[in-house]
Structure formats: C-alpha cells, structure tokens
PDB file of C-alpha atoms and ligand atoms in Angstrom:
ATOM      1  CA  UNK A 208      77.883   6.307   1.775  1.00  0.00           C
ATOM      2  CA  UNK A 209      75.232   8.251   3.614  1.00  0.00           C
ATOM      3  CA  UNK A 210      71.943   9.993   3.161  1.00  0.00           C
ATOM      4  CA  UNK A 211      72.330  13.771   3.530  1.00  0.00           C
ATOM      5  CA  UNK A 212      69.769  16.237   4.906  1.00  0.00           C
ATOM      6  CA  UNK A 213      67.896  18.422   2.626  1.00  0.00           C
ATOM      7  CA  UNK A 214      67.210  22.085   3.366  1.00  0.00           C
ATOM      8  CA  UNK A 215      63.812  22.947   2.421  1.00  0.00           C
ATOM      9  CA  UNK A 216      62.269  26.502   1.663  1.00  0.00           C
ATOM     10  CA  UNK A 217      62.445  29.074   2.714  1.00  0.00           C
ATOM     11  CA  UNK A 218      65.999  28.457   4.397  1.00  0.00           C
ATOM     12  CA  UNK A 219      67.904  31.289   3.618  1.00  0.00           C
ATOM     13  CA  UNK A 220      70.870  28.968   2.741  1.00  0.00           C
ATOM     14  CA  UNK A 221      69.261  28.141  -0.568  1.00  0.00           C
ATOM     15  CA  UNK A 222      69.961  31.300  -1.724  1.00  0.00           C
ATOM     16  CA  UNK A 223      73.857  30.922  -1.227  1.00  0.00           C
ATOM     17  CA  UNK A 224      75.917  31.146  -4.831  1.00  0.00           C
ATOM     18  CA  UNK A 225      77.880  27.801  -5.096  1.00  0.00           C
ATOM     19  CA  UNK A 226      81.863  28.210  -5.519  1.00  0.00           C
ATOM     20  CA  UNK A 227      83.567  26.432  -8.462  1.00  0.00           C
ATOM     21  CA  UNK A 228      85.273  22.782  -7.484  1.00  0.00           C
ATOM     22  CA  UNK A 229      89.024  22.979  -8.333  1.00  0.00           C
ATOM     23  CA  UNK A 230      90.125  19.819  -6.168  1.00  0.00           C
ATOM     24  CA  UNK A 231      88.953  16.566  -7.650  1.00  0.00           C
ATOM     25  CA  UNK A 232      89.804  14.067  -4.942  1.00  0.00           C
ATOM     26  CA  UNK A 233      88.327  11.026  -2.924  1.00  0.00           C
ATOM     27  CA  UNK A 234      86.426  13.726  -1.108  1.00  0.00           C
ATOM     28  CA  UNK A 235      84.534  15.080  -3.747  1.00  0.00           C
ATOM     29  CA  UNK A 236      83.912  11.389  -5.174  1.00  0.00           C
ATOM     30  CA  UNK A 237      82.381  10.482  -2.031  1.00  0.00           C
ATOM     31  CA  UNK A 238      80.313  13.579  -1.759  1.00  0.00           C
ATOM     32  CA  UNK A 239      78.885  12.956  -5.116  1.00  0.00           C
ATOM     33  CA  UNK A 240      78.362   9.515  -4.072  1.00  0.00           C
ATOM     34  CA  UNK A 241      76.303  10.623  -0.972  1.00  0.00           C
ATOM     35  CA  UNK A 242      74.381  13.135  -3.282  1.00  0.00           C
ATOM     36  CA  UNK A 243      73.328  10.077  -5.384  1.00  0.00           C
ATOM     37  CA  UNK A 244      72.318   8.222  -2.467  1.00  0.00           C
ATOM     38  CA  UNK A 245      70.140  11.170  -0.990  1.00  0.00           C
ATOM     39  CA  UNK A 246      68.362  11.944  -4.495  1.00  0.00           C
ATOM     40  CA  UNK A 247      67.450   8.421  -4.855  1.00  0.00           C
ATOM     41  CA  UNK A 248      66.377   7.897  -1.102  1.00  0.00           C
ATOM     42  CA  UNK A 249      64.241  10.993  -1.722  1.00  0.00           C
ATOM     43  CA  UNK A 250      62.872   9.436  -4.803  1.00  0.00           C
ATOM     44  CA  UNK A 251      64.012  12.918  -6.523  1.00  0.00           C
ATOM     45  CA  UNK A 252      65.225  13.214 -10.096  1.00  0.00           C
ATOM     46  CA  UNK A 253      67.799  15.897  -9.364  1.00  0.00           C
ATOM     47  CA  UNK A 254      69.668  17.414  -6.524  1.00  0.00           C
ATOM     48  CA  UNK A 255      72.196  20.263  -6.061  1.00  0.00           C
ATOM     49  CA  UNK A 256      74.717  20.610  -3.578  1.00  0.00           C
ATOM     50  CA  UNK A 257      73.317  23.744  -2.511  1.00  0.00           C
ATOM     51  CA  UNK A 258      70.198  21.659  -1.039  1.00  0.00           C
ATOM     52  CA  UNK A 259      72.310  20.005   1.154  1.00  0.00           C
ATOM     53  CA  UNK A 260      73.982  23.083   2.556  1.00  0.00           C
ATOM     54  CA  UNK A 261      77.293  22.396   0.499  1.00  0.00           C
ATOM     55  CA  UNK A 262      78.165  25.474  -1.585  1.00  0.00           C
ATOM     56  CA  UNK A 263      80.074  23.876  -4.116  1.00  0.00           C
ATOM     57  CA  UNK A 264      79.043  23.828  -7.929  1.00  0.00           C
ATOM     58  CA  UNK A 265      78.118  20.113  -7.822  1.00  0.00           C
ATOM     59  CA  UNK A 266      74.755  18.428  -9.368  1.00  0.00           C
ATOM     60  CA  UNK A 267      73.241  15.033  -9.854  1.00  0.00           C
ATOM     61  CA  UNK A 268      70.409  13.915 -12.079  1.00  0.00           C
ATOM     62  CA  UNK A 269      68.761  10.780 -12.846  1.00  0.00           C
ATOM     63  CA  UNK A 270      65.705  11.029 -15.028  1.00  0.00           C
ATOM     64  CA  UNK A 271      65.284   7.375 -16.169  1.00  0.00           C
ATOM     65  CA  UNK A 272      62.434   5.184 -15.005  1.00  0.00           C
ATOM     66  CA  UNK A 273      64.909   2.578 -13.976  1.00  0.00           C
ATOM     67  CA  UNK A 274      67.056   4.872 -11.927  1.00  0.00           C
ATOM     68  CA  UNK A 275      69.992   3.485 -13.520  1.00  0.00           C
ATOM     69  CA  UNK A 276      71.380   6.831 -15.604  1.00  0.00           C
ATOM     70  CA  UNK A 277      73.140   8.505 -12.893  1.00  0.00           C
ATOM     71  CA  UNK A 278      74.372  12.021 -14.266  1.00  0.00           C
ATOM     72  CA  UNK A 279      76.988  14.174 -12.190  1.00  0.00           C
ATOM     73  CA  UNK A 280      78.265  17.451 -13.350  1.00  0.00           C
ATOM     74  CA  UNK A 281      80.568  19.724 -11.452  1.00  0.00           C
ATOM     75  CA  UNK A 282      81.305  23.134 -12.671  1.00  0.00           C
ATOM     76  CA  UNK A 283      78.280  23.175 -15.147  1.00  0.00           C
ATOM     77  CA  UNK A 284      78.276  26.306 -17.448  1.00  0.00           C
ATOM     78  CA  UNK A 285      75.498  26.910 -19.887  1.00  0.00           C
ATOM     79  CA  UNK A 286      76.956  27.521 -23.430  1.00  0.00           C
ATOM     80  CA  UNK A 287      73.934  27.441 -25.589  1.00  0.00           C
ATOM     81  CA  UNK A 288      70.052  27.407 -25.158  1.00  0.00           C
ATOM     82  CA  UNK A 289      67.380  26.859 -27.781  1.00  0.00           C
ATOM     83  CA  UNK A 290      63.654  26.669 -28.061  1.00  0.00           C
ATOM     84  CA  UNK A 291      61.093  26.745 -25.234  1.00  0.00           C
ATOM     85  CA  UNK A 292      59.146  24.203 -23.293  1.00  0.00           C
ATOM     86  CA  UNK A 293      56.654  24.072 -20.159  1.00  0.00           C
ATOM     87  CA  UNK A 294      57.150  21.874 -17.705  1.00  0.00           C
ATOM     88  CA  UNK A 295      55.538  21.166 -14.100  1.00  0.00           C
ATOM     89  CA  UNK A 296      58.493  20.943 -11.758  1.00  0.00           C
ATOM     90  CA  UNK A 297      58.773  19.965  -8.167  1.00  0.00           C
ATOM     91  CA  UNK A 298      61.736  20.168  -6.015  1.00  0.00           C
ATOM     92  CA  UNK A 299      62.958  18.433  -2.927  1.00  0.00           C
ATOM     93  CA  UNK A 300      63.452  21.516  -1.346  1.00  0.00           C
ATOM     94  CA  UNK A 301      59.522  22.298  -1.681  1.00  0.00           C
ATOM     95  CA  UNK A 302      57.883  19.200  -0.920  1.00  0.00           C
ATOM     96  CA  UNK A 303      54.669  18.454  -2.402  1.00  0.00           C
ATOM     97  CA  UNK A 304      54.554  21.513  -4.428  1.00  0.00           C
ATOM     98  CA  UNK A 305      54.407  21.626  -8.265  1.00  0.00           C
ATOM     99  CA  UNK A 306      54.439  24.236 -10.991  1.00  0.00           C
ATOM    100  CA  UNK A 307      54.583  24.876 -14.559  1.00  0.00           C
ATOM    101  CA  UNK A 308      57.639  26.742 -15.556  1.00  0.00           C
ATOM    102  CA  UNK A 309      58.779  28.084 -19.115  1.00  0.00           C
ATOM    103  CA  UNK A 310      62.424  27.028 -19.706  1.00  0.00           C
ATOM    104  CA  UNK A 311      64.578  26.495 -22.908  1.00  0.00           C
ATOM    105  CA  UNK A 312      63.838  23.154 -24.714  1.00  0.00           C
ATOM    106  CA  UNK A 313      67.506  22.355 -25.403  1.00  0.00           C
ATOM    107  CA  UNK A 314      70.780  23.282 -23.690  1.00  0.00           C
ATOM    108  CA  UNK A 315      74.252  22.754 -24.205  1.00  0.00           C
ATOM    109  CA  UNK A 316      76.304  22.744 -20.951  1.00  0.00           C
ATOM    110  CA  UNK A 317      80.099  22.385 -20.518  1.00  0.00           C
ATOM    111  CA  UNK A 318      81.277  20.823 -17.170  1.00  0.00           C
ATOM    112  CA  UNK A 319      83.931  18.812 -15.375  1.00  0.00           C
ATOM    113  CA  UNK A 320      83.362  14.959 -14.778  1.00  0.00           C
ATOM    114  CA  UNK A 321      84.197  13.538 -11.085  1.00  0.00           C
ATOM    115  CA  UNK A 322      88.069  13.161 -12.320  1.00  0.00           C
ATOM    116  CA  UNK A 323      88.164  16.864 -13.369  1.00  0.00           C
ATOM    117  CA  UNK A 324      87.895  16.062 -17.067  1.00  0.00           C
ATOM    118  CA  UNK A 325      86.212  18.837 -19.380  1.00  0.00           C
ATOM    119  CA  UNK A 326      83.239  17.446 -20.734  1.00  0.00           C
ATOM    120  CA  UNK A 327      80.254  19.044 -23.157  1.00  0.00           C
ATOM    121  CA  UNK A 328      76.861  17.580 -23.156  1.00  0.00           C
ATOM    122  CA  UNK A 329      73.655  18.319 -24.938  1.00  0.00           C
ATOM    123  CA  UNK A 330      70.451  17.851 -23.140  1.00  0.00           C
ATOM    124  CA  UNK A 331      66.902  18.124 -24.626  1.00  0.00           C
ATOM    125  CA  UNK A 332      63.139  17.928 -22.857  1.00  0.00           C
ATOM    126  CA  UNK A 333      62.546  16.820 -19.187  1.00  0.00           C
ATOM    127  CA  UNK A 334      66.421  16.174 -18.804  1.00  0.00           C
ATOM    128  CA  UNK A 335      67.070  19.884 -20.209  1.00  0.00           C
ATOM    129  CA  UNK A 336      64.471  20.974 -17.420  1.00  0.00           C
ATOM    130  CA  UNK A 337      66.147  19.125 -14.763  1.00  0.00           C
ATOM    131  CA  UNK A 338      69.693  20.417 -15.481  1.00  0.00           C
ATOM    132  CA  UNK A 339      68.480  23.930 -15.917  1.00  0.00           C
ATOM    133  CA  UNK A 340      66.616  23.675 -12.407  1.00  0.00           C
ATOM    134  CA  UNK A 341      69.637  22.245 -10.560  1.00  0.00           C
ATOM    135  CA  UNK A 342      71.683  24.843 -12.135  1.00  0.00           C
ATOM    136  CA  UNK A 343      69.556  27.479 -10.719  1.00  0.00           C
ATOM    137  CA  UNK A 344      70.148  26.024  -7.057  1.00  0.00           C
ATOM    138  CA  UNK A 345      73.931  26.609  -7.475  1.00  0.00           C
ATOM    139  CA  UNK A 346      73.013  30.171  -8.237  1.00  0.00           C
ATOM    140  CA  UNK A 347      70.914  30.564  -5.262  1.00  0.00           C
ATOM    141  CA  UNK A 348      67.804  30.371  -7.500  1.00  0.00           C
ATOM    142  CA  UNK A 349      64.600  28.388  -6.865  1.00  0.00           C
ATOM    143  CA  UNK A 350      61.813  27.443  -9.189  1.00  0.00           C
ATOM    144  CA  UNK A 351      59.035  29.591  -7.704  1.00  0.00           C
ATOM    145  CA  UNK A 352      61.165  32.454  -8.473  1.00  0.00           C
ATOM    146  CA  UNK A 353      59.577  32.260 -12.089  1.00  0.00           C
ATOM    147  CA  UNK A 354      56.109  32.181 -10.796  1.00  0.00           C
ATOM    148  CA  UNK A 355      53.758  35.349 -10.820  1.00  0.00           C
ATOM    149  CA  UNK A 356      53.776  36.451  -7.158  1.00  0.00           C
ATOM    150  CA  UNK A 357      50.184  35.488  -6.888  1.00  0.00           C
ATOM    151  CA  UNK A 358      50.763  32.103  -7.869  1.00  0.00           C
ATOM    152  CA  UNK A 359      53.698  31.773  -5.834  1.00  0.00           C
ATOM    153  CA  UNK A 360      52.147  33.148  -2.552  1.00  0.00           C
ATOM    154  CA  UNK A 361      49.361  30.540  -3.309  1.00  0.00           C
ATOM    155  CA  UNK A 362      51.976  27.746  -3.364  1.00  0.00           C
ATOM    156  CA  UNK A 363      53.902  28.851  -0.586  1.00  0.00           C
ATOM    157  CA  UNK A 364      50.693  28.951   1.672  1.00  0.00           C
ATOM    158  CA  UNK A 365      50.079  25.181   0.721  1.00  0.00           C
ATOM    159  CA  UNK A 366      53.673  24.309   1.805  1.00  0.00           C
ATOM    160  CA  UNK A 367      53.019  25.793   4.986  1.00  0.00           C
ATOM    161  CA  UNK A 368      49.651  24.173   5.473  1.00  0.00           C
ATOM    162  CA  UNK A 369      51.330  20.723   4.649  1.00  0.00           C
ATOM    163  CA  UNK A 370      53.945  21.402   6.951  1.00  0.00           C
ATOM    164  CA  UNK A 371      51.454  22.129   9.769  1.00  0.00           C
ATOM    165  CA  UNK A 372      49.449  19.114   8.947  1.00  0.00           C
ATOM    166  CA  UNK A 373      52.557  16.806   8.810  1.00  0.00           C
ATOM    167  CA  UNK A 374      53.741  18.177  12.219  1.00  0.00           C
ATOM    168  CA  UNK A 375      50.217  17.605  13.621  1.00  0.00           C
ATOM    169  CA  UNK A 376      49.696  14.071  12.223  1.00  0.00           C
TER     170      UNK A 376
HETATM  171 NI1   NI B 234      65.041  21.878  -6.665  1.00  0.00          NI
END
C-alpha cells in the first residue's frame, strides 16, 4: 500500500468531473486500499479520488472514533435527500480551514462496492455530511463553493497566510 499525494486548493484539477468506474479489478481494490491509507495517514474522515488526482468515481470515508468503520463507495448516486443540517466542515485539500455548510440531514445513495455489486445505503447526520462533501468532489465541487463571496475570500486569505507561515517555519 502507499500514501498518495493530496492536491490542495486552488489546484484546478480539483474542478475535474470524475468518470464512472466500469472495471472492478485488483487495480481498483489496490487504489481503494491506497485511498484508505492516505485518508488515515492525514487524519481525515473522508477522501475522494479527485483529491489524489485520479478522476474516477471513488470515495472513502470513516467517521468512527476508533477508525475502524471503513466505507468505500464506487459510482455513488444520490437517490433521495431529506431535511437539513448545519455542520462545520473541513477538507484535506484546504488544510486548517473550517466553515459551516448547510446540507441534507439524511441521504440515500446507490453505489457499487469494490466488487461491483449494486448497493443502496442510507446515511444520517455527520456521515451524511461527509458523503455529500465527497460526492461533491467527484463532481468538481468544493465546500467553499457554498459560502458567501465575503466569507470565502476571508477563508482563502487565511489559507494563503498559513501556507506562507508554513513555508518560512
Ligand atoms: Ni474535501
């Protein structure tokens, strides 16, 4: 297994729309294993293939405290959403940046598992936030797209400042 490089905003490759996966082979399983390793290594709760510059519809997530509930969704499609919640989100492509985003409280998602089987899952609360956030990445969207222009520019300035500090530290 290997830890992959996570691309960071404003890298334009984050805007790429991912292609559906049609071949469920050993290479795909290896890629999913690498995505989990990359996510756990970065202490993230979710990761989309887009963020490691692979433009295929693959996402991984684990919101458990024990980091023992890995979830991989291939070709996820939203089939139903209900309610609303506000949750403070972060993103491995925006290190150190957090913002409140409003999303559906509950979502039903159809997807494939790593073997290509059709699955349907319901998610609620923080895990529903995570799945919606990662599905956005696969569509070339990022969480700051939901913020007001003023709030977004404030956060992006902070991101720049942190980068400069990190570079001189
Ligand atoms: Ni993200």
